[in-house]
PDB file of C-alpha atoms in Angstrom:
ATOM      1  CA  MET A 283      61.360 195.637  22.761  1.00 80.00           C
ATOM      2  CA  LEU A 284      63.702 194.611  25.581  1.00 86.00           C
ATOM      3  CA  ARG A 285      62.349 197.440  27.761  1.00 89.00           C
ATOM      4  CA  VAL A 286      58.793 196.214  27.290  1.00 89.00           C
ATOM      5  CA  ARG A 287      59.771 192.672  28.301  1.00 91.00           C
ATOM      6  CA  ARG A 288      61.560 193.933  31.401  1.00 92.00           C
ATOM      7  CA  PHE A 289      58.567 196.073  32.298  1.00 92.00           C
ATOM      8  CA  ILE A 290      56.180 193.118  31.911  1.00 93.00           C
ATOM      9  CA  LEU A 291      58.535 190.893  33.926  1.00 93.00           C
ATOM     10  CA  ARG A 292      58.629 193.471  36.730  1.00 94.00           C
ATOM     11  CA  ILE A 293      54.838 193.701  36.728  1.00 95.00           C
ATOM     12  CA  PHE A 294      54.435 189.921  37.012  1.00 94.00           C
ATOM     13  CA  THR A 295      57.180 189.666  39.637  1.00 96.00           C
ATOM     14  CA  GLY A 296      55.536 192.404  41.688  1.00 95.00           C
ATOM     15  CA  LEU A 297      52.138 190.753  41.375  1.00 96.00           C
ATOM     16  CA  ALA A 298      53.503 187.336  42.369  1.00 95.00           C
ATOM     17  CA  GLY A 299      55.364 188.870  45.312  1.00 95.00           C
ATOM     18  CA  SER A 300      52.232 190.698  46.463  1.00 96.00           C
ATOM     19  CA  LEU A 301      50.165 187.511  46.311  1.00 95.00           C
ATOM     20  CA  LEU A 302      52.833 185.631  48.255  1.00 95.00           C
ATOM     21  CA  LEU A 303      52.888 188.336  50.939  1.00 95.00           C
ATOM     22  CA  LEU A 304      49.084 188.288  51.158  1.00 94.00           C
ATOM     23  CA  PHE A 305      49.090 184.497  51.540  1.00 94.00           C
ATOM     24  CA  ALA A 306      51.756 184.751  54.260  1.00 94.00           C
ATOM     25  CA  ALA A 307      49.775 187.474  56.056  1.00 93.00           C
ATOM     26  CA  LEU A 308      46.678 185.258  56.045  1.00 93.00           C
ATOM     27  CA  GLN A 309      48.624 182.605  57.960  1.00 94.00           C
ATOM     28  CA  THR A 310      48.943 184.970  60.944  1.00 93.00           C
ATOM     29  CA  GLY A 311      46.330 185.501  63.627  1.00 92.00           C
ATOM     30  CA  GLU A 312      46.071 189.212  62.875  1.00 94.00           C
ATOM     31  CA  GLY A 313      45.636 188.596  59.153  1.00 94.00           C
ATOM     32  CA  GLN A 314      42.934 185.991  59.732  1.00 94.00           C
ATOM     33  CA  ARG A 315      41.109 188.223  62.240  1.00 95.00           C
ATOM     34  CA  ALA A 316      41.111 191.063  59.692  1.00 95.00           C
ATOM     35  CA  LEU A 317      39.885 188.784  56.892  1.00 95.00           C
ATOM     36  CA  PHE A 318      37.082 187.186  58.898  1.00 95.00           C
ATOM     37  CA  SER A 319      36.029 190.543  60.313  1.00 96.00           C
ATOM     38  CA  LEU A 320      35.611 191.677  56.705  1.00 96.00           C
ATOM     39  CA  VAL A 321      33.769 188.447  55.797  1.00 95.00           C
ATOM     40  CA  ALA A 322      31.437 188.888  58.794  1.00 96.00           C
ATOM     41  CA  SER A 323      30.646 192.496  57.900  1.00 95.00           C
ATOM     42  CA  VAL A 324      29.903 191.544  54.283  1.00 95.00           C
ATOM     43  CA  ALA A 325      27.765 188.544  55.353  1.00 94.00           C
ATOM     44  CA  SER A 326      25.859 190.601  57.932  1.00 94.00           C
ATOM     45  CA  GLY A 327      22.949 192.767  56.904  1.00 90.00           C
ATOM     46  CA  ASP A 328      19.824 194.445  58.232  1.00 86.00           C
ATOM     47  CA  ASP A 329      18.296 191.227  59.553  1.00 89.00           C
ATOM     48  CA  ARG A 330      21.401 189.048  59.727  1.00 92.00           C
ATOM     49  CA  THR A 331      24.513 189.011  61.909  1.00 95.00           C
ATOM     50  CA  VAL A 332      27.573 186.820  61.497  1.00 96.00           C
ATOM     51  CA  ARG A 333      30.562 186.795  63.845  1.00 96.00           C
ATOM     52  CA  PHE A 334      33.803 184.782  63.815  1.00 97.00           C
ATOM     53  CA  ASP A 335      35.988 184.770  66.937  1.00 97.00           C
ATOM     54  CA  GLY A 336      39.510 183.422  67.278  1.00 96.00           C
ATOM     55  CA  PRO A 337      40.339 182.249  63.754  1.00 96.00           C
ATOM     56  CA  SER A 338      43.443 180.085  63.425  1.00 96.00           C
ATOM     57  CA  GLY A 339      44.840 177.271  61.311  1.00 94.00           C
ATOM     58  CA  PHE A 340      46.127 177.056  57.761  1.00 95.00           C
ATOM     59  CA  PHE A 341      44.244 179.416  55.485  1.00 93.00           C
ATOM     60  CA  PRO A 342      42.246 178.529  53.413  1.00 93.00           C
ATOM     61  CA  THR A 343      41.928 174.756  53.839  1.00 93.00           C
ATOM     62  CA  ASP A 344      42.173 173.988  57.576  1.00 96.00           C
ATOM     63  CA  LEU A 345      40.416 176.629  59.655  1.00 96.00           C
ATOM     64  CA  ARG A 346      39.506 176.751  63.328  1.00 97.00           C
ATOM     65  CA  PHE A 347      37.386 179.256  65.236  1.00 97.00           C
ATOM     66  CA  THR A 348      36.915 179.588  68.981  1.00 98.00           C
ATOM     67  CA  ARG A 349      33.343 180.756  68.363  1.00 98.00           C
ATOM     68  CA  ILE A 350      30.969 181.381  65.451  1.00 97.00           C
ATOM     69  CA  GLU A 351      27.671 183.201  65.962  1.00 97.00           C
ATOM     70  CA  ILE A 352      24.871 183.628  63.435  1.00 96.00           C
ATOM     71  CA  GLY A 353      21.760 185.634  64.150  1.00 95.00           C
ATOM     72  CA  ASP A 354      18.830 187.433  62.604  1.00 93.00           C
ATOM     73  CA  GLY A 355      16.612 190.362  63.554  1.00 88.00           C
ATOM     74  CA  THR A 356      15.351 188.619  66.695  1.00 90.00           C
ATOM     75  CA  GLY A 357      18.752 187.502  68.020  1.00 91.00           C
ATOM     76  CA  LEU A 358      21.214 184.633  67.809  1.00 94.00           C
ATOM     77  CA  TRP A 359      19.978 181.362  66.402  1.00 95.00           C
ATOM     78  CA  LEU A 360      23.255 179.416  66.032  1.00 96.00           C
ATOM     79  CA  THR A 361      26.389 179.372  68.166  1.00 97.00           C
ATOM     80  CA  ALA A 362      29.307 177.018  67.543  1.00 97.00           C
ATOM     81  CA  GLU A 363      32.320 176.753  69.848  1.00 98.00           C
ATOM     82  CA  ASP A 364      35.723 175.313  68.941  1.00 98.00           C
ATOM     83  CA  ALA A 365      34.652 174.908  65.315  1.00 97.00           C
ATOM     84  CA  HIS A 366      36.919 173.280  62.735  1.00 97.00           C
ATOM     85  CA  ILE A 367      36.527 172.899  58.975  1.00 96.00           C
ATOM     86  CA  ARG A 368      38.950 171.124  56.659  1.00 96.00           C
ATOM     87  CA  TRP A 369      38.266 171.105  52.939  1.00 94.00           C
ATOM     88  CA  SER A 370      40.007 170.739  49.586  1.00 94.00           C
ATOM     89  CA  PHE A 371      40.700 173.957  47.723  1.00 90.00           C
ATOM     90  CA  LEU A 372      42.135 172.109  44.708  1.00 91.00           C
ATOM     91  CA  ALA A 373      38.883 170.173  44.182  1.00 92.00           C
ATOM     92  CA  LEU A 374      37.255 173.482  43.205  1.00 91.00           C
ATOM     93  CA  LEU A 375      39.426 173.508  40.083  1.00 92.00           C
ATOM     94  CA  ASP A 376      37.674 170.295  39.051  1.00 93.00           C
ATOM     95  CA  GLY A 377      34.257 171.792  39.818  1.00 92.00           C
ATOM     96  CA  HIS A 378      33.717 169.914  43.091  1.00 94.00           C
ATOM     97  CA  LEU A 379      33.384 171.014  46.693  1.00 93.00           C
ATOM     98  CA  VAL A 380      35.079 168.428  48.912  1.00 95.00           C
ATOM     99  CA  ILE A 381      34.706 168.909  52.671  1.00 95.00           C
ATOM    100  CA  HIS A 382      36.790 166.490  54.712  1.00 96.00           C
ATOM    101  CA  ASN A 383      35.729 167.527  58.209  1.00 96.00           C
ATOM    102  CA  VAL A 384      33.286 169.876  59.912  1.00 95.00           C
ATOM    103  CA  HIS A 385      33.373 169.717  63.679  1.00 96.00           C
ATOM    104  CA  ALA A 386      32.329 171.807  66.667  1.00 97.00           C
ATOM    105  CA  ALA A 387      32.989 170.915  70.298  1.00 97.00           C
ATOM    106  CA  ARG A 388      29.625 172.504  71.105  1.00 97.00           C
ATOM    107  CA  ALA A 389      26.873 173.693  68.779  1.00 96.00           C
ATOM    108  CA  LEU A 390      23.749 175.368  70.083  1.00 96.00           C
ATOM    109  CA  LEU A 391      20.802 175.802  67.733  1.00 95.00           C
ATOM    110  CA  GLU A 392      18.502 178.138  69.660  1.00 95.00           C
ATOM    111  CA  ARG A 393      15.787 178.073  67.018  1.00 93.00           C
ATOM    112  CA  THR A 394      15.363 178.032  63.278  1.00 92.00           C
ATOM    113  CA  PRO A 395      16.216 181.310  61.566  1.00 90.00           C
ATOM    114  CA  HIS A 396      13.408 183.620  60.554  1.00 83.00           C
ATOM    115  CA  ALA A 397      13.230 183.863  56.790  1.00 76.00           C
ATOM    116  CA  PRO A 398      11.899 187.040  55.203  1.00 71.00           C
ATOM    117  CA  PRO A 399       8.451 186.594  53.667  1.00 73.00           C
ATOM    118  CA  ARG A 400       8.456 185.729  50.003  1.00 74.00           C
ATOM    119  CA  PRO A 401       6.568 188.001  47.641  1.00 72.00           C
ATOM    120  CA  ALA A 402       3.501 186.420  46.090  1.00 67.00           C
ATOM    121  CA  SER A 403       4.123 185.239  42.555  1.00 63.00           C
ATOM    122  CA  ALA A 404       1.542 185.231  39.790  1.00 56.00           C
ATOM    123  CA  GLU A 405       3.175 182.169  38.270  1.00 63.00           C
ATOM    124  CA  GLY A 406       3.531 178.797  39.897  1.00 61.00           C
ATOM    125  CA  ALA A 407       6.858 177.242  40.644  1.00 63.00           C
ATOM    126  CA  SER A 408       8.716 175.921  37.654  1.00 65.00           C
ATOM    127  CA  PRO A 409      11.460 173.336  37.548  1.00 65.00           C
ATOM    128  CA  PRO A 410      15.024 174.485  36.975  1.00 63.00           C
ATOM    129  CA  PRO A 411      16.157 174.622  33.354  1.00 64.00           C
ATOM    130  CA  ASP A 412      17.533 171.423  31.895  1.00 62.00           C
ATOM    131  CA  ARG A 413      21.315 171.530  32.093  1.00 61.00           C
ATOM    132  CA  CYS A 414      21.922 168.269  30.317  1.00 60.00           C
ATOM    133  CA  CYS A 415      23.709 167.977  27.039  1.00 58.00           C
ATOM    134  CA  PRO A 416      21.560 167.997  23.849  1.00 51.00           C
TER     135      PRO A 416
END
């Protein structure tokens, strides 16, 4: 029984150490560039491009970017320079999104993004389901 406890303790210690190292790596410029490169590639698609340049700041709650670009199939539609976002991660535990500051030294909205056409629906629009208590 003592061996099992030691094994479980080693597993949890290793997991906690790995998470701590990951958090520390995300405080470095290289770690943030790698993360936001991954985020941009996941967010980009056939008719959508997302790019984050120069990430810095305290991850995840106080982030800065030298440039953010968002585009679609016909080109860029939004460019933000010297962007900054500060938000509360702990508020998510309470089910709230609390954003303290969103700022860009320069934001250029070239045009509105082109949305893909919606398929025709046989049914009309319906209201969202009632999420109130009975």
